mmCIF file of C-alpha atoms in Angstrom:
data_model
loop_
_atom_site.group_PDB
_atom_site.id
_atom_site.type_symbol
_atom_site.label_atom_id
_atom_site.label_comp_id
_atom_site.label_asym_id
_atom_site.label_seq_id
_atom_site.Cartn_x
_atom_site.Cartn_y
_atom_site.Cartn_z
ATOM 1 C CA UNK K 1 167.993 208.818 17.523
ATOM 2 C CA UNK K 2 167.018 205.784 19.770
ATOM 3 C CA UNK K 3 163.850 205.612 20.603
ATOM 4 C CA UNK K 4 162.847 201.738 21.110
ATOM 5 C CA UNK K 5 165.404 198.655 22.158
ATOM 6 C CA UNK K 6 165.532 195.108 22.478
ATOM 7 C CA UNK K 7 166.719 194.058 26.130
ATOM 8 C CA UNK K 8 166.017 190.708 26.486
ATOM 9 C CA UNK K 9 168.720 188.956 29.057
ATOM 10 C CA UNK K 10 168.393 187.874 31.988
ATOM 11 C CA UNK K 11 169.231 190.011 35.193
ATOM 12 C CA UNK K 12 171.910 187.212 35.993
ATOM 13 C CA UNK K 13 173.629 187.108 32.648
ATOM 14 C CA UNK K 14 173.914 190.752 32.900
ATOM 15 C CA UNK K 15 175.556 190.297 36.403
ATOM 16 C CA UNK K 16 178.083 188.039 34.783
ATOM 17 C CA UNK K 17 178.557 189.859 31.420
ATOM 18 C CA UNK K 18 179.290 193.254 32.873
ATOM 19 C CA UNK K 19 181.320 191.807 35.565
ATOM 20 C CA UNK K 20 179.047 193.721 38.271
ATOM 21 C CA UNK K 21 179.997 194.057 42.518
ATOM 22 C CA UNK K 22 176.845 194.570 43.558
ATOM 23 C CA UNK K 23 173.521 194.109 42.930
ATOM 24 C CA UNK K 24 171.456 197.023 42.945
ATOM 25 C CA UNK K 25 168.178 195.148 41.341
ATOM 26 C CA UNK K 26 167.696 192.416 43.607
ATOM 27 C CA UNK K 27 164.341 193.537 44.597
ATOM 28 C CA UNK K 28 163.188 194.346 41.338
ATOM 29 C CA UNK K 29 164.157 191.671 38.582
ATOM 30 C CA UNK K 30 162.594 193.131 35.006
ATOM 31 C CA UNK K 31 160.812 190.843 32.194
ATOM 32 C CA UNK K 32 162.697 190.104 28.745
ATOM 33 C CA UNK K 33 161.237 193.086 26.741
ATOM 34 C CA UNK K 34 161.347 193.268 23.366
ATOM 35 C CA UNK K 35 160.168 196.657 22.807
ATOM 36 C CA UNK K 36 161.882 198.939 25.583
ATOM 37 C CA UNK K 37 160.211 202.183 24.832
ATOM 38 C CA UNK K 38 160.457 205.361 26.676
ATOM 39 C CA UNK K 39 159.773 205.618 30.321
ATOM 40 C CA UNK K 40 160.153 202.370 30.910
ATOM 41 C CA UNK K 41 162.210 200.801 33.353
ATOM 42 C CA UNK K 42 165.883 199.577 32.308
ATOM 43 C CA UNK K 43 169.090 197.604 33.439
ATOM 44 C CA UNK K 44 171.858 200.436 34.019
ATOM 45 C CA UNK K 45 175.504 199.209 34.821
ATOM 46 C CA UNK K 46 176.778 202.187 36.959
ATOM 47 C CA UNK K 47 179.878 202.687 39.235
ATOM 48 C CA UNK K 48 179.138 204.209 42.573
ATOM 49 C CA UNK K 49 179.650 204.582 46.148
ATOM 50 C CA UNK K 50 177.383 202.329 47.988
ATOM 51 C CA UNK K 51 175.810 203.635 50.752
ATOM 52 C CA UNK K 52 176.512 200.676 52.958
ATOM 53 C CA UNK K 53 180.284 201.218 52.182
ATOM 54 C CA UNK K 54 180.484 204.974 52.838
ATOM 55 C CA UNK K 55 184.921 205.065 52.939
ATOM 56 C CA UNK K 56 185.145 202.834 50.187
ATOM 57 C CA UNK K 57 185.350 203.062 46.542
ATOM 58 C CA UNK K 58 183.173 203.242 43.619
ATOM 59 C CA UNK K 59 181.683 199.716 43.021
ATOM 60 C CA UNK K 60 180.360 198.490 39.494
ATOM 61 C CA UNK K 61 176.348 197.714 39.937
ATOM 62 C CA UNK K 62 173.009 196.990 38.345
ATOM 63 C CA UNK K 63 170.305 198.862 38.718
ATOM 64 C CA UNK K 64 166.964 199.705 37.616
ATOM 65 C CA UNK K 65 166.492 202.992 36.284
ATOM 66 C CA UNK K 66 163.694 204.860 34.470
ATOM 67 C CA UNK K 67 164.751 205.918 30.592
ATOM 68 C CA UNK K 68 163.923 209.128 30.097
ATOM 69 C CA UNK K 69 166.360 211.527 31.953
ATOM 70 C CA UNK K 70 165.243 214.246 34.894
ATOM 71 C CA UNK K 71 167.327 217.116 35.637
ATOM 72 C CA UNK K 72 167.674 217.544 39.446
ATOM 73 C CA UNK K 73 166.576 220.690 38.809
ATOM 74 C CA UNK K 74 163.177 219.886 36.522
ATOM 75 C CA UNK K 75 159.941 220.987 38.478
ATOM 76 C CA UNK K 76 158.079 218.221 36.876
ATOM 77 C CA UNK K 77 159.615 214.590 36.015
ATOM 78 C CA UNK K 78 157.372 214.434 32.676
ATOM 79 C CA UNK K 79 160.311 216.190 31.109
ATOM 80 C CA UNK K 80 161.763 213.521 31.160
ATOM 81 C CA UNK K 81 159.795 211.971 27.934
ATOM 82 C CA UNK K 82 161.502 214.447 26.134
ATOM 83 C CA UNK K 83 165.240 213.328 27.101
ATOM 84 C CA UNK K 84 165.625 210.049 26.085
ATOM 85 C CA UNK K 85 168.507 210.860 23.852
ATOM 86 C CA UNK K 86 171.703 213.171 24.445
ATOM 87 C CA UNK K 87 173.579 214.314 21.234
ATOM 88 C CA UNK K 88 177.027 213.219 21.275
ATOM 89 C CA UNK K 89 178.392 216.799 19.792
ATOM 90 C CA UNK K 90 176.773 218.789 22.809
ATOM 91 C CA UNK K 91 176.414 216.017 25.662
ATOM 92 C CA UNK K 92 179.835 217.932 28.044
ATOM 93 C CA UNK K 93 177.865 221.404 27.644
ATOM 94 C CA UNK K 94 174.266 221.544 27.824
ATOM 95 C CA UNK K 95 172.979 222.583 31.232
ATOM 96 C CA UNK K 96 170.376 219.167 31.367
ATOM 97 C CA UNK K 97 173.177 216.508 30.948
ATOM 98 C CA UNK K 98 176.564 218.303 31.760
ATOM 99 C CA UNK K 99 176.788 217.432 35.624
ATOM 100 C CA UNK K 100 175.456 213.707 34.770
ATOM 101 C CA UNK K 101 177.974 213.176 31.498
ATOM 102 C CA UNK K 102 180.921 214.688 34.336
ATOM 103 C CA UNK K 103 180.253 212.503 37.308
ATOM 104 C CA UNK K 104 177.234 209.409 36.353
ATOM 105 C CA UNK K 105 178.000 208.022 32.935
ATOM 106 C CA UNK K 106 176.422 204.249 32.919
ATOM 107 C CA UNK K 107 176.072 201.490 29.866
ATOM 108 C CA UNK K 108 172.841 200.529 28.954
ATOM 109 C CA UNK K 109 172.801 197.039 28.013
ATOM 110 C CA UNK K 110 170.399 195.826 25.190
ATOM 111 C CA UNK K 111 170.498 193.324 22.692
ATOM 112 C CA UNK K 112 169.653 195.474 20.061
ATOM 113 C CA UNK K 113 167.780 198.524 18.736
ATOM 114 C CA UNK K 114 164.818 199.827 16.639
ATOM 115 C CA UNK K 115 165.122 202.001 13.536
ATOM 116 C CA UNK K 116 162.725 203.194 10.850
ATOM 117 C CA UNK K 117 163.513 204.150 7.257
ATOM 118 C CA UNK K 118 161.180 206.263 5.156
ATOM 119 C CA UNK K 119 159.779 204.507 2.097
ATOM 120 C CA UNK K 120 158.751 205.847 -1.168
ATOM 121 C CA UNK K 121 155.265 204.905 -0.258
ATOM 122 C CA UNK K 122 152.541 206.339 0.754
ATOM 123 C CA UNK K 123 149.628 205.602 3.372
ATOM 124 C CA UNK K 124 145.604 206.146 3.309
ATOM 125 C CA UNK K 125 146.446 209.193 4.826
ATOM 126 C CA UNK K 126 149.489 210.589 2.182
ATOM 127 C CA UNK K 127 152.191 210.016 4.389
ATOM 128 C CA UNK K 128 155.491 208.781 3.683
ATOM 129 C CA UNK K 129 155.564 204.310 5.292
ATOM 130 C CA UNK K 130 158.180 203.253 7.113
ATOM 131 C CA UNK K 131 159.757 200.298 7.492
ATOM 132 C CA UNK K 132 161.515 199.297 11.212
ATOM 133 C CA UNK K 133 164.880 197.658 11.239
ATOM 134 C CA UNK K 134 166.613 195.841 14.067
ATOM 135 C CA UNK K 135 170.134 196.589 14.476
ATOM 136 C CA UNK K 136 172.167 194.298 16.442
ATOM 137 C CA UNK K 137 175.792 193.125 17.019
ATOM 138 C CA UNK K 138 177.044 190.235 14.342
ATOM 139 C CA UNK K 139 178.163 188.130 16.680
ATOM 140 C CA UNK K 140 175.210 188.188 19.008
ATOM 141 C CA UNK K 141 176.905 189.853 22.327
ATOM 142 C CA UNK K 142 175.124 192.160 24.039
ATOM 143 C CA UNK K 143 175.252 196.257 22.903
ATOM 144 C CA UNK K 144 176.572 198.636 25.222
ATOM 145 C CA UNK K 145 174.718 201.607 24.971
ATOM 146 C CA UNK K 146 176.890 204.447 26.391
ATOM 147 C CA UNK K 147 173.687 206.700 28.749
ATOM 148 C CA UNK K 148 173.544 209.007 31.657
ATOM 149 C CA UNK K 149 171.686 208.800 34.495
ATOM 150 C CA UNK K 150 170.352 211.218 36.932
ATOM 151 C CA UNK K 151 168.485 211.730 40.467
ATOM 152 C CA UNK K 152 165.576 213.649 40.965
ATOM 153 C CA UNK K 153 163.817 213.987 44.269
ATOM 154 C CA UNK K 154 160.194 214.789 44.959
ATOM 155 C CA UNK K 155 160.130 217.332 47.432
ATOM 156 C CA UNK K 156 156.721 216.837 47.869
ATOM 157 C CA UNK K 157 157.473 213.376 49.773
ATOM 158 C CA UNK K 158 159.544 212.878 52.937
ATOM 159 C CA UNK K 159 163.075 212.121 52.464
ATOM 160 C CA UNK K 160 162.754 208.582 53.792
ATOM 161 C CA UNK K 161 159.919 207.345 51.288
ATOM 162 C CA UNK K 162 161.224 205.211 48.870
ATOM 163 C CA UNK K 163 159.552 207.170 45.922
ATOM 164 C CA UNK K 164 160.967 210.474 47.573
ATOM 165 C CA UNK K 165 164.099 210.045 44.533
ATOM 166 C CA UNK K 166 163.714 209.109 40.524
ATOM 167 C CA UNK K 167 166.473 207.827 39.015
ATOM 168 C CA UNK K 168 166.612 208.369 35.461
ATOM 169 C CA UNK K 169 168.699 207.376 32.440
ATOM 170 C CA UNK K 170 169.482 208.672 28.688
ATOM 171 C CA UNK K 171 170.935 207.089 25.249
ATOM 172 C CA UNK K 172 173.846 209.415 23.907
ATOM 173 C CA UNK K 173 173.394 209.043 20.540
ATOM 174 C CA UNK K 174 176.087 209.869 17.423
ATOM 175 C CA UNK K 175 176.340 209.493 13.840
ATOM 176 C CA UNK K 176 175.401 206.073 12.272
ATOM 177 C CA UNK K 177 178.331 203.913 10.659
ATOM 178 C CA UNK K 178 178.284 200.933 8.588
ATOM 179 C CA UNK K 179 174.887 199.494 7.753
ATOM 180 C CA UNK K 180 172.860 201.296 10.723
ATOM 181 C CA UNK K 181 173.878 204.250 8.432
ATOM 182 C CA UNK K 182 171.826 203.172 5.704
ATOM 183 C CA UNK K 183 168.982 203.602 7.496
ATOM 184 C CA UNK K 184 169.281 206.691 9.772
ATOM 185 C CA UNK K 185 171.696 208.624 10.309
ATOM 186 C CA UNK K 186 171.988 208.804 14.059
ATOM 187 C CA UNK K 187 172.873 205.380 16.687
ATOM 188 C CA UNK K 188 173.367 205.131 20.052
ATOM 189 C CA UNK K 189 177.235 205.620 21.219
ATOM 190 C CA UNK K 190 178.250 202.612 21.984
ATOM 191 C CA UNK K 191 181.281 201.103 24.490
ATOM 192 C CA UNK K 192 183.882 198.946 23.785
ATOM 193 C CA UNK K 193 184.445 196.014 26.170
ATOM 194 C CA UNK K 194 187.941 197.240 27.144
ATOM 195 C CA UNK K 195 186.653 200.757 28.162
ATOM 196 C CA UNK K 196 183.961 200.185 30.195
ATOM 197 C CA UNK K 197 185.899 200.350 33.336
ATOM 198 C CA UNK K 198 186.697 203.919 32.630
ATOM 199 C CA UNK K 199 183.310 205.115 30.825
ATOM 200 C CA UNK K 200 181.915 204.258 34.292
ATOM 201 C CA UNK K 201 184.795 205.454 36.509
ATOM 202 C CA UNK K 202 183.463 208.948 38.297
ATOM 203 C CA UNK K 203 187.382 209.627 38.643
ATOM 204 C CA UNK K 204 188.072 209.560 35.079
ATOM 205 C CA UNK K 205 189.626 213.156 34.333
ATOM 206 C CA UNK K 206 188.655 213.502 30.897
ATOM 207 C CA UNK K 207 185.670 212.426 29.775
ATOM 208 C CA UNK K 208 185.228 214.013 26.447
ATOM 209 C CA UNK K 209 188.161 211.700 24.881
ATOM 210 C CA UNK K 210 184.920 209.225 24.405
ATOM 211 C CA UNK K 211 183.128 212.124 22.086
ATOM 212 C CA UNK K 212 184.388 210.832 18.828
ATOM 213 C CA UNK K 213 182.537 209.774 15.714
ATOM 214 C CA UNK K 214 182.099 206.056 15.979
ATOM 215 C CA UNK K 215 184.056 203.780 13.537
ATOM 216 C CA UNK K 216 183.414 200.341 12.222
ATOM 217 C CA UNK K 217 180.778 199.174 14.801
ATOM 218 C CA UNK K 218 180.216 195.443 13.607
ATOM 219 C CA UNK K 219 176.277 195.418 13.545
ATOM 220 C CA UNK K 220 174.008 193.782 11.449
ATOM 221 C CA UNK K 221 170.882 194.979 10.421
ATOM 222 C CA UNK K 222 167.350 193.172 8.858
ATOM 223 C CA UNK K 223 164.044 194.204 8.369
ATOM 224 C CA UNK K 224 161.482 193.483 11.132
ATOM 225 C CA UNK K 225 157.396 193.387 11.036
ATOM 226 C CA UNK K 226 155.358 196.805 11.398
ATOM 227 C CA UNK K 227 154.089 194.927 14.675
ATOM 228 C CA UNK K 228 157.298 196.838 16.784
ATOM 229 C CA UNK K 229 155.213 199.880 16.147
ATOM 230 C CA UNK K 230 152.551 199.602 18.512
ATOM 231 C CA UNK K 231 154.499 199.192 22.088
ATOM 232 C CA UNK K 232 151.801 197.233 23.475
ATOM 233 C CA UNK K 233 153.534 194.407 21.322
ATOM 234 C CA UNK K 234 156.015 192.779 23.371
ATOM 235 C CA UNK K 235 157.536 189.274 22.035
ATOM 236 C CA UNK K 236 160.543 187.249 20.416
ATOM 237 C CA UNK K 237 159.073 187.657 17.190
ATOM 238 C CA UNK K 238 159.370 191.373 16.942
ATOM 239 C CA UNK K 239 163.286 190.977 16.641
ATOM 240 C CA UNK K 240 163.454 188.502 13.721
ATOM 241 C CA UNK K 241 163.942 189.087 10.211
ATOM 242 C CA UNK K 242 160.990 189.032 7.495
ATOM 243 C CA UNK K 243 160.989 189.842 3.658
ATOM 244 C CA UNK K 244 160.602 193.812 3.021
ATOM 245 C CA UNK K 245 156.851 192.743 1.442
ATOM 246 C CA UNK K 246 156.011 191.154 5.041
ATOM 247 C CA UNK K 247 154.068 193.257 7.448
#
């Protein structure tokens, strides 16, 4: 699974990267964070409609989203918690993330992501340790996480308060490759640079063509300090390597 990610770059360099129409975050720029943990708020590169342009086209944008992922239809948006990952194998069918994976597939940027292996060691308590990994592209580019991303309104507002609608994202995950497979054996899918036009295109017919195992991925991955544990930890350091006897 995914449960924590690096996302450290700059609103702007994600404008340029992804190549992005319109800016969707321009009222609400987000921090480098180096330990994006679940139901936080994230960068999503979407393709939509704006509402300004009604007649026109899908447009590529940023926006801020929520990770954890709301089915219009939950009664309560602390469900959400419990969706921050969408198996690859059973994305196109299950009733939560069907409609989204159909018509809002997005790319969650991030520089990189958190694993955890279990060591042969135990704690005070008799548990197994475990040691977190960072697992990021070799060259340094940014990852792009392949997610979904849903509205969910509050009925109990009025339609034209701005917290009347949640928008919420998920992290399709798949089996691990390479080195990331060393570790665990799931990773978030992730999108190559010459298909993100039609992993975000609404119009694309088939979908499902993207639900294959993942091949050679080119990631790298290094030990990092137990510190990425505790979320209320939150700098550069947490990404960088240390020796396996470092805490």
């Amino acid at each position: 699974m995914c449960g924590r990610y690096a996302s450290a770059r700059g609103k702007q360099e994600l404008l340029e990267e992804f190549q992005v129409e319109l800016d969707g975050a321009a009222d609400d720029e987000l921090k480098p964070d180096y330990n994006v943990a679940p139901t936080k708020p994230v960068y999503a590169v979407m393709s939509r409609v704006p509402k300004s342009e009604p007649d026109g086209g899908p447009v590529r944008q940023l926006r801020v989203v929520r990770w954890g992922l709301v089915p219009a239809w939950a009664k309560d948006p602390s469900i959400g918690s419990k969706m921050i990952n969408a198996r690859v194998e059973t994305v196109a069918e299950k009733p939560a993330y069907r409609k989204a994976f159909a018509e809002r597939r997005c790319l969650i940027p991030a520089d990189g992501y958190y694993e955890w292996a279990v060591l042969d060691e135990k704690d005070a308590k008799g548990k197994p340790k475990k040691q977190p990994y960072f697992v990021r592209p070799a060259d340094g580019g940014v990852m792009a996480m392949a997610g979904l991303y849903e509205f969910w309104r509050d009925r109990g507002r009025d339609d034209d308060d701005p917290l009347s609608w949640l928008v919420t994202c998920t992290i399709i995950t798949t089996d691990a490759v390479d080195e990331a497979g060393k570790v665990h054996d799931r990773m978030p899918m992730l999108i190559e640079r010459d298909r993100w036009g039609e992993w975000l295109d609404p119009g694309t017919p088939d979908a499902k063509g993207f639900l294959i195992p993942a091949g050679s991925t080119g990631l790298e991955i290094h030990p990092v300090s137990t510190a990425v544990n505790s979320v209320r930890n939150n700098s550069p350091e947490l990404v960088e390597p240390i020796k396996k006897e470092e805490k």
